[in-house]
Amino acid sequence: MLRPGDLSTDEQIVAALKRGDEAAFVELVKRHQSLMLRVARRYVRSATVAEEVVQETWLGVLNGLDRFECRASLKTWIFRILSNRALTRAEREGRAVPFSSLDGEDGEPAVDADHFRGDADRWPGHWWSSPASWEDLPEERLLARETLSVVGDAIVELPERQHVVIVMRDVEGWAPAEVCAALAISDGNQRVLLHRARSKVRRRLEAYLDPQPAPA
């Protein structure tokens, strides 16, 4: 039986799973279950249905191991199965929206228009003031529990597609190509979603770290 620390490559994990190594499967679930639930929840109507989709995905993974050829990473392959299962379930519920679609929730500007000078200004389109720099803030404040909580809350409240992409990229550390492959979106789409998500999180953090004084 492999120990969790020995499961460092996709080949090791797949070989262990094919041998029926239960510890390897438990370790794989620990690594991906939380994010899988987040992604599934973005397709279907309820947390309960999302859990069912994730369970169906794990069954699909175990049943499809012989077809996994390591041309993509194991986690990318797992999330492609998840996305397909979730989309099928969403279509059955009449809730299907392609992840790649850029609808109204993602079509807003990344930065509010009132941050820029108007057309009648001497320098139209320029910033009224540059975005705040946090270089002079103590590291202890930037890493404080309350500050991290503000970031976490801002991520949770993002629109669906932005939320999933920023979690994959900035929380889980996925590479851009992995996100595109797992969610079946283009690199440009992924970059737009990530940029808008990061901009919203930054605005929330900016308001917390440098609140504007209340009007007199």
C-alpha atoms as one frame of an Amber mdcrd trajectory, in Angstrom:
protein
   0.000   0.000   0.000   1.345   3.449  -0.901   1.456   6.097   1.755  -0.119
   9.491   0.899   3.341  11.028   0.694   4.299   8.524  -2.016   1.489   9.663
  -4.315   3.546  12.374  -5.957   2.915  11.537  -9.639  -0.174  10.767 -11.665
   1.342   7.450 -12.678   1.762   6.395  -9.034  -1.783   7.411  -8.173  -3.334
   5.642 -11.161  -1.298   2.486 -10.527  -2.398   2.449  -6.892  -6.040   2.973
  -7.825  -5.908   0.167 -10.366  -4.586  -2.120  -7.613  -7.588  -1.194  -5.489
  -5.530   0.782  -2.968  -8.198   2.418  -0.815  -5.724   4.802   0.838  -4.779
   6.196  -2.572  -8.431   6.899  -3.364  -9.001   8.560   0.028  -5.969  10.771
  -0.562  -7.221  11.744  -4.018 -10.629  12.652  -2.597  -8.974  14.805   0.080
  -7.030  16.685  -2.567  -9.932  17.500  -4.881 -13.310  17.020  -3.198 -13.728
  20.567  -1.894 -12.998  22.236  -5.232 -15.098  19.663  -7.087 -18.088  20.586
  -4.948 -17.499  24.284  -5.672 -17.333  23.712  -9.408 -20.371  21.417  -9.477
 -22.374  23.912  -7.426 -21.864  26.490 -10.133 -23.814  24.332 -12.594 -26.663
  22.821 -10.563 -29.449  24.124  -8.374 -28.493  22.896  -4.913 -25.640  21.662
  -2.746 -27.349  18.274  -2.526 -27.359  17.858  -6.298 -23.736  19.043  -6.442
 -22.780  16.297  -3.985 -24.551  13.735  -6.167 -22.675  15.003  -9.227 -19.353
  14.681  -7.402 -20.189  11.136  -6.315 -21.097  10.253  -9.912 -17.797  11.787
 -11.016 -15.757   9.629  -8.644 -17.536   6.552  -9.961 -16.738   7.694 -13.486
 -13.096   8.174 -12.530 -12.769   4.692 -11.050 -14.587   3.080 -13.962 -12.564
   5.002 -16.528  -9.038   4.513 -15.206  -8.139   2.176 -18.055  -8.902   4.992
 -20.504  -6.691   7.551 -18.747  -3.542   7.950 -20.854  -1.689  10.707 -18.924
  -1.828  13.063 -21.914  -3.446  15.570 -19.551  -2.900  15.768 -15.823  -5.018
  13.498 -13.662  -6.726  16.408 -11.939  -7.602  17.986 -15.299  -9.098  14.694
 -16.462 -11.124  14.397 -13.240 -12.522  17.906 -13.594 -13.411  17.368 -17.245
 -15.494  14.370 -16.146 -17.014  16.539 -13.413 -17.902  19.345 -15.810 -19.524
  16.912 -18.246 -21.549  15.226 -15.485 -22.581  18.571 -13.998 -23.625  19.967
 -17.385 -25.654  16.841 -18.148 -27.400  17.163 -14.795 -27.994  20.883 -15.343
 -29.530  20.223 -18.770 -31.859  17.712 -17.156 -32.888  20.428 -14.676 -33.302
  23.060 -17.373 -30.442  25.088 -15.973 -27.709  24.479 -18.543 -25.434  27.446
 -19.265 -22.096  26.789 -20.974 -19.276  27.732 -18.636 -17.604  29.577 -21.475
 -20.503  31.966 -22.049 -19.784  35.574 -21.133 -23.197  36.830 -20.095 -24.187
  39.928 -18.172 -22.622  38.817 -14.901 -19.183  38.756 -16.549 -19.678  41.578
 -19.034 -19.297  44.478 -16.639 -16.119  46.573 -16.661 -13.379  45.336 -14.345
 -13.067  48.797 -12.766 -15.946  51.171 -12.008 -16.279  54.020 -14.495 -16.230
  56.642 -11.739 -12.553  55.808 -11.122 -11.712  57.569 -14.413 -11.925  61.139
 -15.657 -14.909  62.021 -17.865 -14.989  63.030 -21.538 -15.098  66.727 -20.665
 -11.967  66.499 -18.536  -8.549  67.691 -19.700  -7.330  64.063 -19.578 -10.426
  61.957 -20.410 -10.181  58.292 -19.532  -7.276  58.742 -17.126  -7.429  57.658
 -13.482  -8.698  60.255 -11.020  -6.061  58.787  -8.747  -3.780  55.782  -9.107
  -4.815  52.512  -7.486  -3.687  52.311  -3.885  -0.278  50.817  -3.195   0.073
  48.538  -0.175   3.870  48.346  -0.213   4.163  50.510   2.915   1.590  48.552
   4.917   2.978  46.249   7.609   3.104  42.627   6.454   1.349  41.642   9.677
  -1.732  43.605   8.639  -1.813  42.188   5.109  -1.627  38.634   6.492  -3.883
  39.174   9.502  -6.797  36.780   9.935  -9.354  39.548   9.476  -7.716  40.716
   6.234  -7.664  37.183   4.856 -11.299  36.844   5.882 -12.169  39.912   3.787
 -10.452  38.305   0.792 -12.261  35.015   1.398 -15.649  36.715   1.650 -14.996
  38.669  -1.550 -14.150  35.468  -3.428 -17.268  33.683  -2.144 -19.494  36.533
  -3.373 -18.079  36.622  -6.909 -20.276  35.655  -9.879 -20.206  31.942 -10.619
 -17.617  31.713 -13.378 -15.298  34.271 -11.843 -15.463  32.464  -8.512 -14.477
  29.098  -9.958 -11.589  30.478 -12.024 -10.033  32.542  -9.230 -10.289  29.614
  -6.808  -8.542  27.334  -9.287  -5.831  29.846 -10.162  -5.154  31.753  -6.946
  -6.331  29.395  -4.205  -5.510  25.964  -5.649  -2.559  27.106  -7.773  -3.683
  25.634 -11.115  -1.824  26.678 -14.270  -3.825  28.626 -16.894  -3.755  25.732
 -19.370  -5.070  23.340 -16.718  -8.019  25.619 -15.954  -8.850  25.965 -19.645
  -8.719  22.205 -20.179 -10.720  21.352 -17.056 -13.505  23.858 -17.753 -13.419
  23.714 -21.569 -12.861  27.457 -21.944 -10.456  29.466 -24.080  -7.332  31.078
 -22.684  -8.800  34.502 -23.423 -11.987  33.647 -21.547  -9.980  32.369 -18.601
  -7.904  35.556 -18.494 -10.976  37.806 -18.652 -12.710  35.936 -15.835  -9.581
  35.939 -13.676  -8.904  39.627 -14.281 -12.431  40.640 -13.345 -12.392  38.405
 -10.282  -9.065  39.778  -9.071 -10.229  43.359  -9.702 -13.331  42.861  -7.542
 -11.360  41.225  -4.752  -8.816  44.046  -4.881 -11.563  46.678  -4.663 -13.001
  44.968  -1.595  -9.575  44.747   0.023  -8.779  48.338  -0.934 -11.957  49.546
   0.768 -11.020  47.589   3.899  -7.377  48.685   4.083  -7.933  52.302   3.088
 -11.528  53.241   3.941 -12.711  56.636   2.745 -13.723  59.084   5.496 -17.445
  59.534   5.975 -18.798  62.783   4.457 -19.227  65.641   6.918
